[in-house]
Amino acid sequence: MTWFDWVNSLFMIVLCIATIYPFLHMLSVSFSTGSVRMDTFHLIPPEMTWANYKKVLSNDFMMSGFTNTLIRTVLGTALSVLFTIFTAYPLAKRYFPHRTFWTSLIVFTMFFSGGLIPNYLLVKGLGLMNTTWALVLPGLISTFSMIIARNYFMSLPETLEESAKIDGANEIVILFRIIIPISMPIIATLILWSAVGHWNAWFDSMIYMTDSHKHVLQVVMRRIVLEGTQDMLDVNKLSDDPNQVVNPDTIKAATVMVSVIPIILFYPFLQKYFVKGVLVGSLKG
């Protein structure tokens, strides 16, 4: 090994430790008893307990937030991927009229937007307040994701489409029966990006949702962890065990883990497609 390999390996080890340790520390605090505080560094709980998770998962705000986030993620991801493909596929065709103009117009939205107040007035004017559509429709298509998908479709051989047309297939049949089945790398990439984005989003919910029971999980977590809103979980009460006190720090740690673990478990299923989809989609065009 050269000196560069040693330095690179050491850097990666330090980076992995710096990335994994906070997660393991938070996981340890979430399983700890009420005597453990967030500023005490350890990887193994002194006394392990499930009381924190029981209190978090039995709370109405957490359950409603989890349900709202799950609905938003599934619905938003499905529609986002579908409409991104519907936009990217025509723009990938060289014979599409004024393709450069439409692509430039869409890219323009990456640098300029209407602003927060016009977006709020638009959502309110459409009657989308306190609905899931307010969280899904405004950001239905990501320009960056659309460009990556367009470049991927441009990398596919045109002979596939030509042979299908000879057999009598129209554009819809070609897209759903030929293009999409061989485009799983880019589709998996779009699903991952969209799902992670919807799962972690909180600002739009805080603006468009006035009913606390319609907030997504990240807003509930923010109110508990950052704002210290203890009444949402009533952490001043004892747990089911009279000898077991649940303190705010362990509750916050359990809240963070409940909001993080589901999306982490989702990633391995799409990992094998992710790198290929990004690589191919970023080179062509």
PDB file of N, CA, C and O in Angstrom, residues 60-123:
ATOM      1  N   ASP A  60     -50.710   9.718  20.868  1.00  0.00           N
ATOM      2  CA  ASP A  60     -51.587  10.018  19.738  1.00  0.00           C
ATOM      3  C   ASP A  60     -50.897  10.873  18.686  1.00  0.00           C
ATOM      4  O   ASP A  60     -51.060  10.659  17.478  1.00  0.00           O
ATOM      5  N   PHE A  61     -50.121  11.878  19.121  1.00  0.00           N
ATOM      6  CA  PHE A  61     -49.454  12.761  18.171  1.00  0.00           C
ATOM      7  C   PHE A  61     -48.403  12.012  17.356  1.00  0.00           C
ATOM      8  O   PHE A  61     -48.263  12.229  16.154  1.00  0.00           O
ATOM      9  N   MET A  62     -47.659  11.114  18.007  1.00  0.00           N
ATOM     10  CA  MET A  62     -46.653  10.334  17.294  1.00  0.00           C
ATOM     11  C   MET A  62     -47.303   9.387  16.293  1.00  0.00           C
ATOM     12  O   MET A  62     -46.830   9.239  15.166  1.00  0.00           O
ATOM     13  N   MET A  63     -48.376   8.754  16.682  1.00  0.00           N
ATOM     14  CA  MET A  63     -49.036   7.806  15.784  1.00  0.00           C
ATOM     15  C   MET A  63     -49.691   8.515  14.603  1.00  0.00           C
ATOM     16  O   MET A  63     -49.612   8.061  13.470  1.00  0.00           O
ATOM     17  N   SER A  64     -50.338   9.642  14.883  1.00  0.00           N
ATOM     18  CA  SER A  64     -50.934  10.399  13.778  1.00  0.00           C
ATOM     19  C   SER A  64     -49.857  10.967  12.868  1.00  0.00           C
ATOM     20  O   SER A  64     -50.004  10.977  11.636  1.00  0.00           O
ATOM     21  N   GLY A  65     -48.747  11.424  13.457  1.00  0.00           N
ATOM     22  CA  GLY A  65     -47.641  11.930  12.651  1.00  0.00           C
ATOM     23  C   GLY A  65     -47.013  10.843  11.796  1.00  0.00           C
ATOM     24  O   GLY A  65     -46.694  11.062  10.626  1.00  0.00           O
ATOM     25  N   PHE A  66     -46.848   9.653  12.372  1.00  0.00           N
ATOM     26  CA  PHE A  66     -46.288   8.531  11.608  1.00  0.00           C
ATOM     27  C   PHE A  66     -47.216   8.144  10.459  1.00  0.00           C
ATOM     28  O   PHE A  66     -46.759   7.900   9.339  1.00  0.00           O
ATOM     29  N   THR A  67     -48.518   8.095  10.742  1.00  0.00           N
ATOM     30  CA  THR A  67     -49.488   7.752   9.693  1.00  0.00           C
ATOM     31  C   THR A  67     -49.499   8.800   8.586  1.00  0.00           C
ATOM     32  O   THR A  67     -49.502   8.458   7.394  1.00  0.00           O
ATOM     33  N   ASN A  68     -49.497  10.083   8.966  1.00  0.00           N
ATOM     34  CA  ASN A  68     -49.491  11.155   7.968  1.00  0.00           C
ATOM     35  C   ASN A  68     -48.218  11.124   7.121  1.00  0.00           C
ATOM     36  O   ASN A  68     -48.268  11.342   5.900  1.00  0.00           O
ATOM     37  N   THR A  69     -47.084  10.852   7.756  1.00  0.00           N
ATOM     38  CA  THR A  69     -45.825  10.773   7.020  1.00  0.00           C
ATOM     39  C   THR A  69     -45.822   9.589   6.069  1.00  0.00           C
ATOM     40  O   THR A  69     -45.347   9.683   4.930  1.00  0.00           O
ATOM     41  N   LEU A  70     -46.343   8.457   6.525  1.00  0.00           N
ATOM     42  CA  LEU A  70     -46.381   7.263   5.677  1.00  0.00           C
ATOM     43  C   LEU A  70     -47.271   7.494   4.456  1.00  0.00           C
ATOM     44  O   LEU A  70     -46.899   7.146   3.325  1.00  0.00           O
ATOM     45  N   ILE A  71     -48.442   8.093   4.682  1.00  0.00           N
ATOM     46  CA  ILE A  71     -49.342   8.388   3.558  1.00  0.00           C
ATOM     47  C   ILE A  71     -48.685   9.368   2.593  1.00  0.00           C
ATOM     48  O   ILE A  71     -48.724   9.185   1.365  1.00  0.00           O
ATOM     49  N   ARG A  72     -48.074  10.401   3.144  1.00  0.00           N
ATOM     50  CA  ARG A  72     -47.419  11.394   2.289  1.00  0.00           C
ATOM     51  C   ARG A  72     -46.279  10.765   1.491  1.00  0.00           C
ATOM     52  O   ARG A  72     -46.138  11.030   0.292  1.00  0.00           O
ATOM     53  N   THR A  73     -45.480   9.925   2.133  1.00  0.00           N
ATOM     54  CA  THR A  73     -44.328   9.331   1.464  1.00  0.00           C
ATOM     55  C   THR A  73     -44.758   8.394   0.342  1.00  0.00           C
ATOM     56  O   THR A  73     -44.217   8.445  -0.775  1.00  0.00           O
ATOM     57  N   VAL A  74     -45.730   7.537   0.620  1.00  0.00           N
ATOM     58  CA  VAL A  74     -46.178   6.578  -0.396  1.00  0.00           C
ATOM     59  C   VAL A  74     -46.855   7.297  -1.557  1.00  0.00           C
ATOM     60  O   VAL A  74     -46.518   7.081  -2.739  1.00  0.00           O
ATOM     61  N   LEU A  75     -47.803   8.173  -1.244  1.00  0.00           N
ATOM     62  CA  LEU A  75     -48.526   8.892  -2.291  1.00  0.00           C
ATOM     63  C   LEU A  75     -47.615   9.841  -3.053  1.00  0.00           C
ATOM     64  O   LEU A  75     -47.632   9.885  -4.295  1.00  0.00           O
ATOM     65  N   GLY A  76     -46.821  10.616  -2.328  1.00  0.00           N
ATOM     66  CA  GLY A  76     -45.933  11.576  -2.975  1.00  0.00           C
ATOM     67  C   GLY A  76     -44.879  10.914  -3.832  1.00  0.00           C
ATOM     68  O   GLY A  76     -44.574  11.391  -4.935  1.00  0.00           O
ATOM     69  N   THR A  77     -44.310   9.803  -3.356  1.00  0.00           N
ATOM     70  CA  THR A  77     -43.287   9.108  -4.132  1.00  0.00           C
ATOM     71  C   THR A  77     -43.873   8.508  -5.402  1.00  0.00           C
ATOM     72  O   THR A  77     -43.285   8.622  -6.487  1.00  0.00           O
ATOM     73  N   ALA A  78     -45.025   7.865  -5.280  1.00  0.00           N
ATOM     74  CA  ALA A  78     -45.653   7.246  -6.452  1.00  0.00           C
ATOM     75  C   ALA A  78     -45.978   8.284  -7.524  1.00  0.00           C
ATOM     76  O   ALA A  78     -45.649   8.103  -8.713  1.00  0.00           O
ATOM     77  N   LEU A  79     -46.602   9.388  -7.131  1.00  0.00           N
ATOM     78  CA  LEU A  79     -46.963  10.424  -8.105  1.00  0.00           C
ATOM     79  C   LEU A  79     -45.731  11.136  -8.646  1.00  0.00           C
ATOM     80  O   LEU A  79     -45.668  11.460  -9.836  1.00  0.00           O
ATOM     81  N   SER A  80     -44.756  11.384  -7.779  1.00  0.00           N
ATOM     82  CA  SER A  80     -43.553  12.086  -8.217  1.00  0.00           C
ATOM     83  C   SER A  80     -42.789  11.280  -9.254  1.00  0.00           C
ATOM     84  O   SER A  80     -42.368  11.816 -10.291  1.00  0.00           O
ATOM     85  N   VAL A  81     -42.602   9.992  -8.995  1.00  0.00           N
ATOM     86  CA  VAL A  81     -41.877   9.151  -9.943  1.00  0.00           C
ATOM     87  C   VAL A  81     -42.649   9.036 -11.260  1.00  0.00           C
ATOM     88  O   VAL A  81     -42.070   9.120 -12.348  1.00  0.00           O
ATOM     89  N   LEU A  82     -43.969   8.863 -11.164  1.00  0.00           N
ATOM     90  CA  LEU A  82     -44.788   8.711 -12.364  1.00  0.00           C
ATOM     91  C   LEU A  82     -44.723   9.954 -13.243  1.00  0.00           C
ATOM     92  O   LEU A  82     -44.465   9.864 -14.464  1.00  0.00           O
ATOM     93  N   PHE A  83     -44.922  11.129 -12.652  1.00  0.00           N
ATOM     94  CA  PHE A  83     -44.946  12.353 -13.445  1.00  0.00           C
ATOM     95  C   PHE A  83     -43.537  12.777 -13.881  1.00  0.00           C
ATOM     96  O   PHE A  83     -43.383  13.449 -14.904  1.00  0.00           O
ATOM     97  N   THR A  84     -42.523  12.404 -13.104  1.00  0.00           N
ATOM     98  CA  THR A  84     -41.153  12.670 -13.540  1.00  0.00           C
ATOM     99  C   THR A  84     -40.829  11.870 -14.794  1.00  0.00           C
ATOM    100  O   THR A  84     -40.210  12.390 -15.732  1.00  0.00           O
ATOM    101  N   ILE A  85     -41.262  10.613 -14.839  1.00  0.00           N
ATOM    102  CA  ILE A  85     -41.058   9.790 -16.027  1.00  0.00           C
ATOM    103  C   ILE A  85     -41.850  10.348 -17.205  1.00  0.00           C
ATOM    104  O   ILE A  85     -41.346  10.422 -18.334  1.00  0.00           O
ATOM    105  N   PHE A  86     -43.099  10.757 -16.954  1.00  0.00           N
ATOM    106  CA  PHE A  86     -43.919  11.321 -18.018  1.00  0.00           C
ATOM    107  C   PHE A  86     -43.303  12.598 -18.592  1.00  0.00           C
ATOM    108  O   PHE A  86     -43.526  12.920 -19.767  1.00  0.00           O
ATOM    109  N   THR A  87     -42.559  13.332 -17.785  1.00  0.00           N
ATOM    110  CA  THR A  87     -41.918  14.561 -18.259  1.00  0.00           C
ATOM    111  C   THR A  87     -40.578  14.273 -18.920  1.00  0.00           C
ATOM    112  O   THR A  87     -40.244  14.850 -19.964  1.00  0.00           O
ATOM    113  N   ALA A  88     -39.800  13.375 -18.318  1.00  0.00           N
ATOM    114  CA  ALA A  88     -38.442  13.117 -18.810  1.00  0.00           C
ATOM    115  C   ALA A  88     -38.433  12.330 -20.116  1.00  0.00           C
ATOM    116  O   ALA A  88     -37.585  12.575 -20.987  1.00  0.00           O
ATOM    117  N   TYR A  89     -39.355  11.394 -20.268  1.00  0.00           N
ATOM    118  CA  TYR A  89     -39.330  10.525 -21.450  1.00  0.00           C
ATOM    119  C   TYR A  89     -39.547  11.300 -22.759  1.00  0.00           C
ATOM    120  O   TYR A  89     -38.785  11.108 -23.721  1.00  0.00           O
ATOM    121  N   PRO A  90     -40.544  12.171 -22.854  1.00  0.00           N
ATOM    122  CA  PRO A  90     -40.680  12.943 -24.113  1.00  0.00           C
ATOM    123  C   PRO A  90     -39.486  13.859 -24.371  1.00  0.00           C
ATOM    124  O   PRO A  90     -39.062  14.011 -25.523  1.00  0.00           O
ATOM    125  N   LEU A  91     -38.942  14.474 -23.301  1.00  0.00           N
ATOM    126  CA  LEU A  91     -37.816  15.386 -23.492  1.00  0.00           C
ATOM    127  C   LEU A  91     -36.546  14.663 -23.897  1.00  0.00           C
ATOM    128  O   LEU A  91     -35.582  15.302 -24.334  1.00  0.00           O
ATOM    129  N   ALA A  92     -36.521  13.343 -23.749  1.00  0.00           N
ATOM    130  CA  ALA A  92     -35.351  12.567 -24.150  1.00  0.00           C
ATOM    131  C   ALA A  92     -35.361  12.255 -25.639  1.00  0.00           C
ATOM    132  O   ALA A  92     -34.346  11.789 -26.171  1.00  0.00           O
ATOM    133  N   LYS A  93     -36.489  12.499 -26.301  1.00  0.00           N
ATOM    134  CA  LYS A  93     -36.611  12.181 -27.721  1.00  0.00           C
ATOM    135  C   LYS A  93     -36.124  13.349 -28.580  1.00  0.00           C
ATOM    136  O   LYS A  93     -36.553  14.493 -28.386  1.00  0.00           O
ATOM    137  N   ARG A  94     -35.259  13.036 -29.529  1.00  0.00           N
ATOM    138  CA  ARG A  94     -34.682  14.082 -30.372  1.00  0.00           C
ATOM    139  C   ARG A  94     -35.719  14.722 -31.287  1.00  0.00           C
ATOM    140  O   ARG A  94     -35.559  15.875 -31.713  1.00  0.00           O
ATOM    141  N   TYR A  95     -36.776  13.989 -31.614  1.00  0.00           N
ATOM    142  CA  TYR A  95     -37.793  14.514 -32.511  1.00  0.00           C
ATOM    143  C   TYR A  95     -38.886  15.280 -31.774  1.00  0.00           C
ATOM    144  O   TYR A  95     -39.835  15.759 -32.391  1.00  0.00           O
ATOM    145  N   PHE A  96     -38.779  15.408 -30.454  1.00  0.00           N
ATOM    146  CA  PHE A  96     -39.790  16.144 -29.698  1.00  0.00           C
ATOM    147  C   PHE A  96     -39.712  17.628 -30.053  1.00  0.00           C
ATOM    148  O   PHE A  96     -38.632  18.235 -29.973  1.00  0.00           O
ATOM    149  N   PRO A  97     -40.825  18.268 -30.438  1.00  0.00           N
ATOM    150  CA  PRO A  97     -40.780  19.671 -30.882  1.00  0.00           C
ATOM    151  C   PRO A  97     -40.296  20.613 -29.775  1.00  0.00           C
ATOM    152  O   PRO A  97     -40.760  20.538 -28.630  1.00  0.00           O
ATOM    153  N   HIS A  98     -39.359  21.472 -30.113  1.00  0.00           N
ATOM    154  CA  HIS A  98     -38.842  22.508 -29.207  1.00  0.00           C
ATOM    155  C   HIS A  98     -38.330  21.894 -27.895  1.00  0.00           C
ATOM    156  O   HIS A  98     -38.546  22.437 -26.812  1.00  0.00           O
ATOM    157  N   ARG A  99     -37.641  20.772 -28.006  1.00  0.00           N
ATOM    158  CA  ARG A  99     -37.154  20.080 -26.816  1.00  0.00           C
ATOM    159  C   ARG A  99     -36.218  20.950 -25.984  1.00  0.00           C
ATOM    160  O   ARG A  99     -36.316  20.983 -24.760  1.00  0.00           O
ATOM    161  N   THR A 100     -35.325  21.659 -26.632  1.00  0.00           N
ATOM    162  CA  THR A 100     -34.367  22.498 -25.909  1.00  0.00           C
ATOM    163  C   THR A 100     -35.078  23.609 -25.137  1.00  0.00           C
ATOM    164  O   THR A 100     -34.725  23.927 -23.997  1.00  0.00           O
ATOM    165  N   PHE A 101     -36.094  24.206 -25.765  1.00  0.00           N
ATOM    166  CA  PHE A 101     -36.825  25.288 -25.107  1.00  0.00           C
ATOM    167  C   PHE A 101     -37.540  24.783 -23.853  1.00  0.00           C
ATOM    168  O   PHE A 101     -37.450  25.408 -22.786  1.00  0.00           O
ATOM    169  N   TRP A 102     -38.243  23.653 -23.963  1.00  0.00           N
ATOM    170  CA  TRP A 102     -38.978  23.139 -22.818  1.00  0.00           C
ATOM    171  C   TRP A 102     -38.031  22.677 -21.705  1.00  0.00           C
ATOM    172  O   TRP A 102     -38.324  22.877 -20.524  1.00  0.00           O
ATOM    173  N   THR A 103     -36.914  22.101 -22.081  1.00  0.00           N
ATOM    174  CA  THR A 103     -35.936  21.692 -21.074  1.00  0.00           C
ATOM    175  C   THR A 103     -35.364  22.897 -20.351  1.00  0.00           C
ATOM    176  O   THR A 103     -35.227  22.903 -19.119  1.00  0.00           O
ATOM    177  N   SER A 104     -35.026  23.934 -21.100  1.00  0.00           N
ATOM    178  CA  SER A 104     -34.489  25.165 -20.488  1.00  0.00           C
ATOM    179  C   SER A 104     -35.519  25.820 -19.578  1.00  0.00           C
ATOM    180  O   SER A 104     -35.172  26.351 -18.518  1.00  0.00           O
ATOM    181  N   LEU A 105     -36.784  25.789 -19.982  1.00  0.00           N
ATOM    182  CA  LEU A 105     -37.841  26.382 -19.169  1.00  0.00           C
ATOM    183  C   LEU A 105     -37.981  25.655 -17.837  1.00  0.00           C
ATOM    184  O   LEU A 105     -38.184  26.279 -16.784  1.00  0.00           O
ATOM    185  N   ILE A 106     -37.862  24.327 -17.869  1.00  0.00           N
ATOM    186  CA  ILE A 106     -37.952  23.552 -16.637  1.00  0.00           C
ATOM    187  C   ILE A 106     -36.724  23.777 -15.764  1.00  0.00           C
ATOM    188  O   ILE A 106     -36.829  23.917 -14.541  1.00  0.00           O
ATOM    189  N   VAL A 107     -35.545  23.824 -16.383  1.00  0.00           N
ATOM    190  CA  VAL A 107     -34.315  24.060 -15.620  1.00  0.00           C
ATOM    191  C   VAL A 107     -34.340  25.437 -14.969  1.00  0.00           C
ATOM    192  O   VAL A 107     -33.774  25.646 -13.885  1.00  0.00           O
ATOM    193  N   PHE A 108     -35.005  26.384 -15.594  1.00  0.00           N
ATOM    194  CA  PHE A 108     -35.122  27.744 -15.045  1.00  0.00           C
ATOM    195  C   PHE A 108     -35.721  27.729 -13.638  1.00  0.00           C
ATOM    196  O   PHE A 108     -35.369  28.554 -12.792  1.00  0.00           O
ATOM    197  N   THR A 109     -36.623  26.766 -13.386  1.00  0.00           N
ATOM    198  CA  THR A 109     -37.273  26.707 -12.076  1.00  0.00           C
ATOM    199  C   THR A 109     -36.330  26.253 -10.971  1.00  0.00           C
ATOM    200  O   THR A 109     -36.676  26.371  -9.786  1.00  0.00           O
ATOM    201  N   MET A 110     -35.153  25.716 -11.327  1.00  0.00           N
ATOM    202  CA  MET A 110     -34.171  25.340 -10.308  1.00  0.00           C
ATOM    203  C   MET A 110     -33.538  26.564  -9.663  1.00  0.00           C
ATOM    204  O   MET A 110     -33.086  26.505  -8.522  1.00  0.00           O
ATOM    205  N   PHE A 111     -33.520  27.677 -10.387  1.00  0.00           N
ATOM    206  CA  PHE A 111     -32.835  28.880  -9.911  1.00  0.00           C
ATOM    207  C   PHE A 111     -33.799  29.958  -9.428  1.00  0.00           C
ATOM    208  O   PHE A 111     -33.419  30.800  -8.615  1.00  0.00           O
ATOM    209  N   PHE A 112     -35.038  29.940  -9.913  1.00  0.00           N
ATOM    210  CA  PHE A 112     -35.999  30.966  -9.535  1.00  0.00           C
ATOM    211  C   PHE A 112     -37.333  30.312  -9.198  1.00  0.00           C
ATOM    212  O   PHE A 112     -37.758  29.383  -9.880  1.00  0.00           O
ATOM    213  N   SER A 113     -37.974  30.803  -8.159  1.00  0.00           N
ATOM    214  CA  SER A 113     -39.288  30.291  -7.772  1.00  0.00           C
ATOM    215  C   SER A 113     -40.186  31.460  -7.385  1.00  0.00           C
ATOM    216  O   SER A 113     -39.732  32.610  -7.279  1.00  0.00           O
ATOM    217  N   GLY A 114     -41.447  31.154  -7.168  1.00  0.00           N
ATOM    218  CA  GLY A 114     -42.389  32.211  -6.823  1.00  0.00           C
ATOM    219  C   GLY A 114     -42.179  32.793  -5.442  1.00  0.00           C
ATOM    220  O   GLY A 114     -42.588  33.923  -5.178  1.00  0.00           O
ATOM    221  N   GLY A 115     -41.578  32.030  -4.544  1.00  0.00           N
ATOM    222  CA  GLY A 115     -41.377  32.505  -3.181  1.00  0.00           C
ATOM    223  C   GLY A 115     -42.370  31.876  -2.215  1.00  0.00           C
ATOM    224  O   GLY A 115     -43.363  31.253  -2.615  1.00  0.00           O
ATOM    225  N   LEU A 116     -42.096  32.057  -0.945  1.00  0.00           N
ATOM    226  CA  LEU A 116     -42.894  31.413   0.095  1.00  0.00           C
ATOM    227  C   LEU A 116     -44.329  31.945   0.140  1.00  0.00           C
ATOM    228  O   LEU A 116     -45.290  31.166   0.166  1.00  0.00           O
ATOM    229  N   ILE A 117     -44.488  33.254   0.130  1.00  0.00           N
ATOM    230  CA  ILE A 117     -45.824  33.838   0.259  1.00  0.00           C
ATOM    231  C   ILE A 117     -46.703  33.516  -0.949  1.00  0.00           C
ATOM    232  O   ILE A 117     -47.867  33.113  -0.774  1.00  0.00           O
ATOM    233  N   PRO A 118     -46.218  33.682  -2.187  1.00  0.00           N
ATOM    234  CA  PRO A 118     -47.062  33.284  -3.323  1.00  0.00           C
ATOM    235  C   PRO A 118     -47.437  31.794  -3.286  1.00  0.00           C
ATOM    236  O   PRO A 118     -48.570  31.444  -3.643  1.00  0.00           O
ATOM    237  N   ASN A 119     -46.517  30.941  -2.883  1.00  0.00           N
ATOM    238  CA  ASN A 119     -46.839  29.513  -2.789  1.00  0.00           C
ATOM    239  C   ASN A 119     -47.924  29.263  -1.748  1.00  0.00           C
ATOM    240  O   ASN A 119     -48.836  28.448  -1.957  1.00  0.00           O
ATOM    241  N   TYR A 120     -47.824  29.950  -0.626  1.00  0.00           N
ATOM    242  CA  TYR A 120     -48.829  29.795   0.433  1.00  0.00           C
ATOM    243  C   TYR A 120     -50.197  30.270  -0.052  1.00  0.00           C
ATOM    244  O   TYR A 120     -51.211  29.594   0.167  1.00  0.00           O
ATOM    245  N   LEU A 121     -50.227  31.422  -0.722  1.00  0.00           N
ATOM    246  CA  LEU A 121     -51.493  31.942  -1.229  1.00  0.00           C
ATOM    247  C   LEU A 121     -52.085  31.023  -2.298  1.00  0.00           C
ATOM    248  O   LEU A 121     -53.312  30.863  -2.378  1.00  0.00           O
ATOM    249  N   LEU A 122     -51.217  30.416  -3.107  1.00  0.00           N
ATOM    250  CA  LEU A 122     -51.696  29.498  -4.131  1.00  0.00           C
ATOM    251  C   LEU A 122     -52.323  28.254  -3.506  1.00  0.00           C
ATOM    252  O   LEU A 122     -53.418  27.836  -3.889  1.00  0.00           O
ATOM    253  N   VAL A 123     -51.622  27.677  -2.532  1.00  0.00           N
ATOM    254  CA  VAL A 123     -52.148  26.482  -1.857  1.00  0.00           C
ATOM    255  C   VAL A 123     -53.459  26.797  -1.148  1.00  0.00           C
ATOM    256  O   VAL A 123     -54.426  26.030  -1.207  1.00  0.00           O
TER     257      VAL A 123
END
